[in-house]
mmCIF file of C-alpha atoms in Angstrom:
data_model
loop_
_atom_site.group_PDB
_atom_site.id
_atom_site.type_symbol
_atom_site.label_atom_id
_atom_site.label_comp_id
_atom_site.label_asym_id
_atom_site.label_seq_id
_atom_site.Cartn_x
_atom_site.Cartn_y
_atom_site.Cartn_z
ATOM 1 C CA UNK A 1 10.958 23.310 -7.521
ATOM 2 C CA UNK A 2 12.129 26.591 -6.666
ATOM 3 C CA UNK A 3 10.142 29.130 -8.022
ATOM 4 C CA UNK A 4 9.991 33.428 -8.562
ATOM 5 C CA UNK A 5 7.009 35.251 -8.714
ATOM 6 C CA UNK A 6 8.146 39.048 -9.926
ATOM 7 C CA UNK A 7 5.243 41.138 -10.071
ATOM 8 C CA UNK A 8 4.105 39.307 -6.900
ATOM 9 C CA UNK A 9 2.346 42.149 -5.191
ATOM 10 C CA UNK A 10 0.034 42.633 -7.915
ATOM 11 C CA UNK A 11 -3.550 41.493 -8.505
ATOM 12 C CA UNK A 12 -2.095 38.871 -10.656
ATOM 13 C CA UNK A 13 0.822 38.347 -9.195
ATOM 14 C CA UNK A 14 -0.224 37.735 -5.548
ATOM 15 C CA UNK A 15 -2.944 35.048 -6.735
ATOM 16 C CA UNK A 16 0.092 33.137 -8.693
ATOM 17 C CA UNK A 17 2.025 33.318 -5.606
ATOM 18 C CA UNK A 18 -1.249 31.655 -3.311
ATOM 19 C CA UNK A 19 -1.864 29.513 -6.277
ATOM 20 C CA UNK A 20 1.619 28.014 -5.751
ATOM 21 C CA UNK A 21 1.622 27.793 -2.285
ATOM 22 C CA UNK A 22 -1.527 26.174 -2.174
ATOM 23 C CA UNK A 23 -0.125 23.494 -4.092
ATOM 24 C CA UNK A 24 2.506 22.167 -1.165
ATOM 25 C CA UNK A 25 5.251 21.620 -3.754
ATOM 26 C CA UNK A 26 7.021 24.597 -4.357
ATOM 27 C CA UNK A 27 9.601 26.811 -2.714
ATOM 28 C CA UNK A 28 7.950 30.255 -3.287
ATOM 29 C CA UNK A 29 9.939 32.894 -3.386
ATOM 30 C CA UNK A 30 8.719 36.381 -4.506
ATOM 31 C CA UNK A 31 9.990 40.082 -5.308
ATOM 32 C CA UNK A 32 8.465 42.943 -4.406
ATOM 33 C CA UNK A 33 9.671 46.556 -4.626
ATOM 34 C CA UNK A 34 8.864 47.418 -0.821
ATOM 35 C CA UNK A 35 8.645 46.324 2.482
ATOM 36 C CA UNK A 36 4.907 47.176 2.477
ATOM 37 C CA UNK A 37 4.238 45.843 -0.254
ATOM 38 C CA UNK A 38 5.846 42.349 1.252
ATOM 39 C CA UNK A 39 3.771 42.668 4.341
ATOM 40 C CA UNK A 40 1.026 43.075 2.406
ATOM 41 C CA UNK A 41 1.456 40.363 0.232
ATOM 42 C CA UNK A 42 2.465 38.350 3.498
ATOM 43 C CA UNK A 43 -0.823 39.343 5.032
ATOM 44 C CA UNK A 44 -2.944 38.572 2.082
ATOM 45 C CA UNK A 45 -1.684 35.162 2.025
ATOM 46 C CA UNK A 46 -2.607 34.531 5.626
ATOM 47 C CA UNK A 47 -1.280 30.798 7.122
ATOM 48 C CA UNK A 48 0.158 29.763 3.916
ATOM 49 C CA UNK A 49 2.774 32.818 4.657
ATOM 50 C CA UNK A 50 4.936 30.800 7.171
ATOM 51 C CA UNK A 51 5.952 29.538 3.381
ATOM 52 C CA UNK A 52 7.141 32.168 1.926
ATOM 53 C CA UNK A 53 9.655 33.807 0.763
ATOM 54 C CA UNK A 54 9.315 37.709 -0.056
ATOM 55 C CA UNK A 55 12.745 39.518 -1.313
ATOM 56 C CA UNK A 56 12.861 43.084 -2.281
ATOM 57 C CA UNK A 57 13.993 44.514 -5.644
ATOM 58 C CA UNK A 58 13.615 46.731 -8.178
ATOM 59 C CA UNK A 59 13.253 45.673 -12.123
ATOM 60 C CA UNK A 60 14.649 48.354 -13.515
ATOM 61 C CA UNK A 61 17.866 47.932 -11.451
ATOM 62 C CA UNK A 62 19.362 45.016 -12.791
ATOM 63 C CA UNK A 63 21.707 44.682 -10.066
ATOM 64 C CA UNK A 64 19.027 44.227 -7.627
ATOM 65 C CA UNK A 65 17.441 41.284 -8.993
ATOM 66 C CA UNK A 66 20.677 38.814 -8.687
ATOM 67 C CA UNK A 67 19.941 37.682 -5.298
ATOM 68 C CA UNK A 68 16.195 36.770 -6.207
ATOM 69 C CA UNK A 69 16.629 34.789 -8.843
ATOM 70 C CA UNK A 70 19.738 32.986 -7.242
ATOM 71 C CA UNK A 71 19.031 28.464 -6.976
ATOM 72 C CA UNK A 72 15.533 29.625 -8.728
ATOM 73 C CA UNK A 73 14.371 26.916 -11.361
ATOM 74 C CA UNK A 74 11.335 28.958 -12.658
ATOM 75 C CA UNK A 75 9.920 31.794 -13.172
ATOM 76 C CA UNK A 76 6.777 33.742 -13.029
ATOM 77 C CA UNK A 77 6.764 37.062 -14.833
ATOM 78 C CA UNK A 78 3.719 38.936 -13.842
ATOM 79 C CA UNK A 79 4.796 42.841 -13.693
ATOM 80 C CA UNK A 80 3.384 45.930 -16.014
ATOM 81 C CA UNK A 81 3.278 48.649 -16.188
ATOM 82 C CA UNK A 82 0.465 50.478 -14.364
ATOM 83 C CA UNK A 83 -1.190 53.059 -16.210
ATOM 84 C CA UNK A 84 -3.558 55.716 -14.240
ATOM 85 C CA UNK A 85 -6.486 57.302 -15.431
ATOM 86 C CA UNK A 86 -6.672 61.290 -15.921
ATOM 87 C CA UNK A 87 -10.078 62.175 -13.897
ATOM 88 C CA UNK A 88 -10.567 65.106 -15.705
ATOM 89 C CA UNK A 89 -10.768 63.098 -18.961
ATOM 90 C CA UNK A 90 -13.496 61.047 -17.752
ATOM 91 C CA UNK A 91 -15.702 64.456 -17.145
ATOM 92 C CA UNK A 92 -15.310 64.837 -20.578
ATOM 93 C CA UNK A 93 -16.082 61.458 -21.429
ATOM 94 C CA UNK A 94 -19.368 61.811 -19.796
ATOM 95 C CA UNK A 95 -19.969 64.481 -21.438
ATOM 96 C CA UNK A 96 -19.697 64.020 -24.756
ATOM 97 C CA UNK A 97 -22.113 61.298 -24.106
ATOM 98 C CA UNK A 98 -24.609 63.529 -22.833
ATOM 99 C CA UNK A 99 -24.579 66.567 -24.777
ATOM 100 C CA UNK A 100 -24.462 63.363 -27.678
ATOM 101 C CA UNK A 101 -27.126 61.382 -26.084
ATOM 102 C CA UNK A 102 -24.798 58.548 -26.285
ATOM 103 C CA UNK A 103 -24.105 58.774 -30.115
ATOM 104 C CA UNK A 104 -20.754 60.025 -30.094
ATOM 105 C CA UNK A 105 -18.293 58.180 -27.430
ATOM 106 C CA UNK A 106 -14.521 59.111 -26.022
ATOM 107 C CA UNK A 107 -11.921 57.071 -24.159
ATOM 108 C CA UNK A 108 -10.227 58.225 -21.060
ATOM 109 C CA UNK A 109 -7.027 59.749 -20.867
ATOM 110 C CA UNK A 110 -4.032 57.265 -19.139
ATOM 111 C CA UNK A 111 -0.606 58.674 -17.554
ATOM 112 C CA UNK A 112 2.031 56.687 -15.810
ATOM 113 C CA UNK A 113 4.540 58.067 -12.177
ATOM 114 C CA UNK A 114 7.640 58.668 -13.099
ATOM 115 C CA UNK A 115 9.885 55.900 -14.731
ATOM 116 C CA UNK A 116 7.333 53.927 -14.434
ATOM 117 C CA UNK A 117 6.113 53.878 -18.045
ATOM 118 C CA UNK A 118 5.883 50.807 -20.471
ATOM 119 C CA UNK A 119 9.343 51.440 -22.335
ATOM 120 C CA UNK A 120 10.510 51.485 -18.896
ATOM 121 C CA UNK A 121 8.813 48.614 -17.355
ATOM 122 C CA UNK A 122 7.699 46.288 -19.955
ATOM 123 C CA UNK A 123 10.332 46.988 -22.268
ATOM 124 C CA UNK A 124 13.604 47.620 -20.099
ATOM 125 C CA UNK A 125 12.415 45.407 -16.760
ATOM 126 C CA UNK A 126 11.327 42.387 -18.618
ATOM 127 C CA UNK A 127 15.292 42.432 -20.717
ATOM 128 C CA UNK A 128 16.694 42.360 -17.196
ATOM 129 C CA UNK A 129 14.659 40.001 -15.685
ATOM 130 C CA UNK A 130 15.339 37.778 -18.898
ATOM 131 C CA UNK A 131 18.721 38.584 -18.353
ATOM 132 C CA UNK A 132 19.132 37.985 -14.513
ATOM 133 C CA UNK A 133 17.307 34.274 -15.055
ATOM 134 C CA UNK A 134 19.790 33.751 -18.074
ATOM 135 C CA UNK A 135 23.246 34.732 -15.575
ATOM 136 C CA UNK A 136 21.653 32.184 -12.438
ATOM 137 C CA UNK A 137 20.586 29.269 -14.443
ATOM 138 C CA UNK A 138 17.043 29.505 -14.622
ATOM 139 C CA UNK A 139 15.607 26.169 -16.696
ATOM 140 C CA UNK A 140 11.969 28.364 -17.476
ATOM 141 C CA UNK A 141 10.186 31.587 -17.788
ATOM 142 C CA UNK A 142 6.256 31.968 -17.859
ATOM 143 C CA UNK A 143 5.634 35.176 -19.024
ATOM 144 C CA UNK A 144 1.959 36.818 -18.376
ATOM 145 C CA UNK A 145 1.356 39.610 -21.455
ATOM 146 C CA UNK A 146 -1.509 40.734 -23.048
ATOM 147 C CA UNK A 147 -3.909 40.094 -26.624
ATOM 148 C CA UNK A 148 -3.184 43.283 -28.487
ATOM 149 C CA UNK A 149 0.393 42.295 -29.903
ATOM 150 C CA UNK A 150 -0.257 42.282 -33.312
ATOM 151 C CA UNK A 151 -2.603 45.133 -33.497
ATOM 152 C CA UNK A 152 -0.850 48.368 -33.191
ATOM 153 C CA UNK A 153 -4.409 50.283 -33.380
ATOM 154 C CA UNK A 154 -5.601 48.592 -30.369
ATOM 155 C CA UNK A 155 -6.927 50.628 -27.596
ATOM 156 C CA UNK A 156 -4.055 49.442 -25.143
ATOM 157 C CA UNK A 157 -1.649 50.767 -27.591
ATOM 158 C CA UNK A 158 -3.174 54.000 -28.922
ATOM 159 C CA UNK A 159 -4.102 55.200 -25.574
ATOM 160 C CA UNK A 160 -1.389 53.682 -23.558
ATOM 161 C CA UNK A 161 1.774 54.612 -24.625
ATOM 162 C CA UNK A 162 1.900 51.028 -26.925
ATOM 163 C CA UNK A 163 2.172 49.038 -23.749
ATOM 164 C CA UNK A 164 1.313 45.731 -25.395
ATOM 165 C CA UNK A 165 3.882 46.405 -28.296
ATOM 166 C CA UNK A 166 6.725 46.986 -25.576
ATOM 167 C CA UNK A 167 5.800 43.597 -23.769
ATOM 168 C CA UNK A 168 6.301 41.747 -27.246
ATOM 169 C CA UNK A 169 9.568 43.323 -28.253
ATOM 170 C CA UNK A 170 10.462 41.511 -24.347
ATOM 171 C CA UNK A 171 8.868 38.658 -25.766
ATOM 172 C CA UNK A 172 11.061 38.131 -28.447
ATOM 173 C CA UNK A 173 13.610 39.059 -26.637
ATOM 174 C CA UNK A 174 12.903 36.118 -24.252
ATOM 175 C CA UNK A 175 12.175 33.606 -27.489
ATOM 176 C CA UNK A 176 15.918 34.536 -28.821
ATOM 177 C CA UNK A 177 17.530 33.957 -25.059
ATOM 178 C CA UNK A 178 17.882 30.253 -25.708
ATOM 179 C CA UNK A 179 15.553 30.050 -22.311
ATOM 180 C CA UNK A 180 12.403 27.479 -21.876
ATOM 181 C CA UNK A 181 9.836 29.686 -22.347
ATOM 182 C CA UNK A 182 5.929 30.079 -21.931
ATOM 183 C CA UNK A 183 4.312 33.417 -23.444
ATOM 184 C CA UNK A 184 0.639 33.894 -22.062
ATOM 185 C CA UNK A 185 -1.446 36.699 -23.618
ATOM 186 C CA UNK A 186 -4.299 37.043 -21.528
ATOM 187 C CA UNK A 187 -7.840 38.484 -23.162
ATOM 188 C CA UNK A 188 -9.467 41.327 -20.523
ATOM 189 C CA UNK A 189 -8.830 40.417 -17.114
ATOM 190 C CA UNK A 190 -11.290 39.961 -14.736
ATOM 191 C CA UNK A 191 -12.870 41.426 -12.718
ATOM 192 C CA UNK A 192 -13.002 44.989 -15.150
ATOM 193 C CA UNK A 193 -11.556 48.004 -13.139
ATOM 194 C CA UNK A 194 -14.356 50.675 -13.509
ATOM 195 C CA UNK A 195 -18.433 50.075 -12.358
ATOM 196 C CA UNK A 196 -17.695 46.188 -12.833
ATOM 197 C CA UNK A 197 -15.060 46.485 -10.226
ATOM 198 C CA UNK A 198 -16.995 44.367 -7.896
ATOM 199 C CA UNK A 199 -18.824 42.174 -9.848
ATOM 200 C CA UNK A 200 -17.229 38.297 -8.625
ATOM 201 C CA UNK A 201 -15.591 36.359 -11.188
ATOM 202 C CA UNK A 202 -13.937 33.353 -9.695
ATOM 203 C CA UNK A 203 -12.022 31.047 -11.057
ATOM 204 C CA UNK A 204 -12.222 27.392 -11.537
ATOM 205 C CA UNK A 205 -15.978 28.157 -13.279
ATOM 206 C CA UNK A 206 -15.393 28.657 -17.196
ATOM 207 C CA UNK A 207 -14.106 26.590 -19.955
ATOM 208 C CA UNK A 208 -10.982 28.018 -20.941
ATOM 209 C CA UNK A 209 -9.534 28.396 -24.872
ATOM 210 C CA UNK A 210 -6.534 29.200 -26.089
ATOM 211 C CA UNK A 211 -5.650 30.642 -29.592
ATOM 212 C CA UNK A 212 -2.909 32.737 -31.043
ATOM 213 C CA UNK A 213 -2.345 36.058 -33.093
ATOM 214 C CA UNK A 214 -5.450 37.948 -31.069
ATOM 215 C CA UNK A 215 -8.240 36.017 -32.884
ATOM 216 C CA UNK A 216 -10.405 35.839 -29.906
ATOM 217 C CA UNK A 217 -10.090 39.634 -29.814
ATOM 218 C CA UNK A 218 -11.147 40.024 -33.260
ATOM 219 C CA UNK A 219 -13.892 37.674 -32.722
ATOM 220 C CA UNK A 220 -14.755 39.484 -30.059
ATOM 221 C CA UNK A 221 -14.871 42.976 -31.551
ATOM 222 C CA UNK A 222 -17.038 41.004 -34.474
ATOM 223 C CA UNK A 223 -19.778 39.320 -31.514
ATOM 224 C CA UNK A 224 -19.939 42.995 -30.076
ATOM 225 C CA UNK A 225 -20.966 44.436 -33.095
ATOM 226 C CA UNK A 226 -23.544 41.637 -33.407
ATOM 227 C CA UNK A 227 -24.783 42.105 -30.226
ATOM 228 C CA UNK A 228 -23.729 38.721 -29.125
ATOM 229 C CA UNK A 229 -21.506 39.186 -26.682
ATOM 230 C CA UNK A 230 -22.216 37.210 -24.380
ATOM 231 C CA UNK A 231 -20.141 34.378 -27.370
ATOM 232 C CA UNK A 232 -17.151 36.398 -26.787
ATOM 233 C CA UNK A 233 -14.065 34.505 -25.844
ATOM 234 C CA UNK A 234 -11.522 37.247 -25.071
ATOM 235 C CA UNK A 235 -12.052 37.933 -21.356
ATOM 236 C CA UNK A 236 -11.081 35.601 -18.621
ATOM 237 C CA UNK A 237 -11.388 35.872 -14.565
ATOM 238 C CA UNK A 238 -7.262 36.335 -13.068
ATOM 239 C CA UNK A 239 -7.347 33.278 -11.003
ATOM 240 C CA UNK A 240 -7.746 31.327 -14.403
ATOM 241 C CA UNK A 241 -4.959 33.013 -16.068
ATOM 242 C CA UNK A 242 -2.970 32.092 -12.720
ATOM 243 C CA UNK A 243 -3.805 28.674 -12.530
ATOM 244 C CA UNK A 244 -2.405 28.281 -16.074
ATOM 245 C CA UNK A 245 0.953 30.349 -15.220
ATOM 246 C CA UNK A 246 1.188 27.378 -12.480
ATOM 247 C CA UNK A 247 0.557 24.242 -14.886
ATOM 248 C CA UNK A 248 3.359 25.924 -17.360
ATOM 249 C CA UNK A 249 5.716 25.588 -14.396
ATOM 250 C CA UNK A 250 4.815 21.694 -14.795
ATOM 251 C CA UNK A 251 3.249 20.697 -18.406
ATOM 252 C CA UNK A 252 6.545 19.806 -20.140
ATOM 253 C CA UNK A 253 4.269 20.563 -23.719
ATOM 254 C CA UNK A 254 3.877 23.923 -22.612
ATOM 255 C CA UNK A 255 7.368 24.627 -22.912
ATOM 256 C CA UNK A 256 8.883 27.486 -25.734
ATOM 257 C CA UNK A 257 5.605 28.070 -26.427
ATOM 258 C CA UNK A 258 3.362 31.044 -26.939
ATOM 259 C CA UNK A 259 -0.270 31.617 -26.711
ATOM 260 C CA UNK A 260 -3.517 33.649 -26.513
ATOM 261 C CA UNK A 261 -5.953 32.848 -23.547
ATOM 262 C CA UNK A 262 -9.571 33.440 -23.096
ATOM 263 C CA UNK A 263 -12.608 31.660 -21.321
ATOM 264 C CA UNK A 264 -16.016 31.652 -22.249
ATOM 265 C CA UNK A 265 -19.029 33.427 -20.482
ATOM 266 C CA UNK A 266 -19.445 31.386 -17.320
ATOM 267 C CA UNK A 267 -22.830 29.233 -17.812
ATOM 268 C CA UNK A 268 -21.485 28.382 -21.546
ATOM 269 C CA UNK A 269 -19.226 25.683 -22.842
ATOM 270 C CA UNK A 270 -18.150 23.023 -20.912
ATOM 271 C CA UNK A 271 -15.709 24.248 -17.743
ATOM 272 C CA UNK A 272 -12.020 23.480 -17.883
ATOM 273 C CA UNK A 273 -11.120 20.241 -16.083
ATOM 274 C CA UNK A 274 -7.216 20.958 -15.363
ATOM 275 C CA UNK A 275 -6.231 19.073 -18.256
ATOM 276 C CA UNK A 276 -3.414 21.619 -19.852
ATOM 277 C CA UNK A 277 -1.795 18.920 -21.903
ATOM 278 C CA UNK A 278 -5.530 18.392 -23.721
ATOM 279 C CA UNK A 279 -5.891 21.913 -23.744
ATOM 280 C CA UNK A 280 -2.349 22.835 -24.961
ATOM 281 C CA UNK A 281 -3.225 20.515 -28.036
ATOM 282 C CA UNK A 282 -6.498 22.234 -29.323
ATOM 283 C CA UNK A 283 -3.896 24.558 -30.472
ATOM 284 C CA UNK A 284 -2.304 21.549 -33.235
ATOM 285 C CA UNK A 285 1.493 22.494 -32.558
ATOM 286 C CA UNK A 286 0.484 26.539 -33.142
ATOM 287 C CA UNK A 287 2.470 29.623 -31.656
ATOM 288 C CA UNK A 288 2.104 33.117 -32.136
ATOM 289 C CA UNK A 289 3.997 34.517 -34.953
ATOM 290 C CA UNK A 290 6.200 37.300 -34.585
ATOM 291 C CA UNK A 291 6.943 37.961 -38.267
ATOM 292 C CA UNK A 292 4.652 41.419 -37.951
ATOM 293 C CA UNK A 293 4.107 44.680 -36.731
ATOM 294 C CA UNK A 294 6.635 46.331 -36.262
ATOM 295 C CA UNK A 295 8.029 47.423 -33.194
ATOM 296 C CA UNK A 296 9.552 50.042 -30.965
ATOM 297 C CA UNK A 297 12.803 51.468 -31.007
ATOM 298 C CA UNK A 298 14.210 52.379 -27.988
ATOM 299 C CA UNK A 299 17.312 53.967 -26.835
ATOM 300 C CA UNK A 300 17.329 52.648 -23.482
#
């Protein structure tokens, strides 16, 4: 099977890419904006490199994305946008946290470069990605996205320009393309950004559970309040959420459908076995429903 990985020079994206060349049965083939960032990926993959393909393109220009996704059977969506945090906000972050002694707390500030915000991205590049698949035949898109979809309150979308809302008006856009789909919305990705930043967390190591309609990340807001997190569901280490982008390519249950994914704390549960057909049917037939909130106009 042919396959795309867009996004592929990402933290995400790149271990999707090794995760498929690893395997020995795919023609990988993945887009990247710049030559650096293709000799990067290239060099990050080490041997397994002589493999691959790496094509350059640019998803907001739909006319660059033609030749990538030309004889390509499926698809791996793994761009975002990529916010940046304002320094200066995290001074006053700090603090407030002082001069509260920790009573009173503030999140940090986000901005995006230029063009490069979620309308832009997850809004405008996902339609022509969808669209580019849709014009070269494509038989099926995984699409990675995020919990926070049906909460318009949620931190990603209050304090980054509704990011997760953008990525689900592309979701539905993809659901009403007549393409096989798969819609992944992974919990917090691991490892954190921030102090956790180098804290390890492999894959392979956690029992993995899938849901729909964020319930893990209310659950997860409830066990934090309890002061039991360490039950929470919600996060889950990147490689996992990779490995599962690959068995969409090849579960035929997992196609046009659409899910939430978390793991447990590692040490709890019982770890996942690479059954995704067993796993797929904890959910009993459910997808995520798109009846609610409402969503984003945009002009673009």
């Amino acid at each position: 099977m042919q396959v795309l990985v867009t996004g592929a020079g990402g933290k995400t994206g790149s271990i999707v890419v090794r995760k498929l060349l690893e395997r020995g049965t795919f023609k990988v083939r993945a887009l990247v904006r710049s030559k650096e960032s293709g000799d990067a990926l290239k060099a990050k993959m080490g041997d397994l490199s002589k493999d691959l393909e790496v094509v350059l393109g640019d998803i907001m220009q739909k006319e660059s994305l033609a030749e990538a996704f030309k004889d390509v059977e499926g698809v791996v969506v793994v761009t975002s946008a990529m916010p940046q945090i304002d320094k200066l906000s995290l001074v006053k972050v700090i603090g407030i946290k002082v001069l509260t002694f920790g009573q009173v707390s503030r999140k940090p500030e986000f901005w995006y470069h230029e063009g490069q915000n979620p309308e832009r991205v997850d809004w405008v590049g996902q339609r022509n990605q969808i669209e580019a698949a849709k014009a070269a035949g494509v038989k099926h898109i995984v699409m990675v996205s995020s919990m926070g979809g049906t909460k318009p309150d949620h931190f990603l979308n209050t304090h980054l320009d509704k990011i997760v809302l953008w990525k689900r008006k592309a979701e539905k856009y993809l659901i009403d393309s007549g393409l096989a789909y798969t819609i992944i919305h992974p919990g917090g990705l691991l490892p954190h950004p921030g102090p956790q930043a180098n804290v390890p967390a492999p894959g392979g190591k956690r029992e993995l559970v899938l849901s729909v309609d964020d319930k893990l990340g209310t659950e997860g807001e409830k066990l934090k309040e309890e002061g039991k997190v360490d039950e929470a569901r919600h996060l889950i280490p990147r490689e996992d959420v990779a490995e599962i982008c690959v068995q969409s390519l090849l579960e035929p249950d997992a196609k046009n459908r659409s899910f939430d994914l978390g793991a447990c704390t590692e040490g709890k549960g019982t770890v996942y076995d690479g059954n995704f057909k067993a796993l797929l049917a904890t959910l009993n037939g459910a997808n995520c429903s798109y009846e609610t909130p409402a969503l984003p106009e945009s002009s673009l």
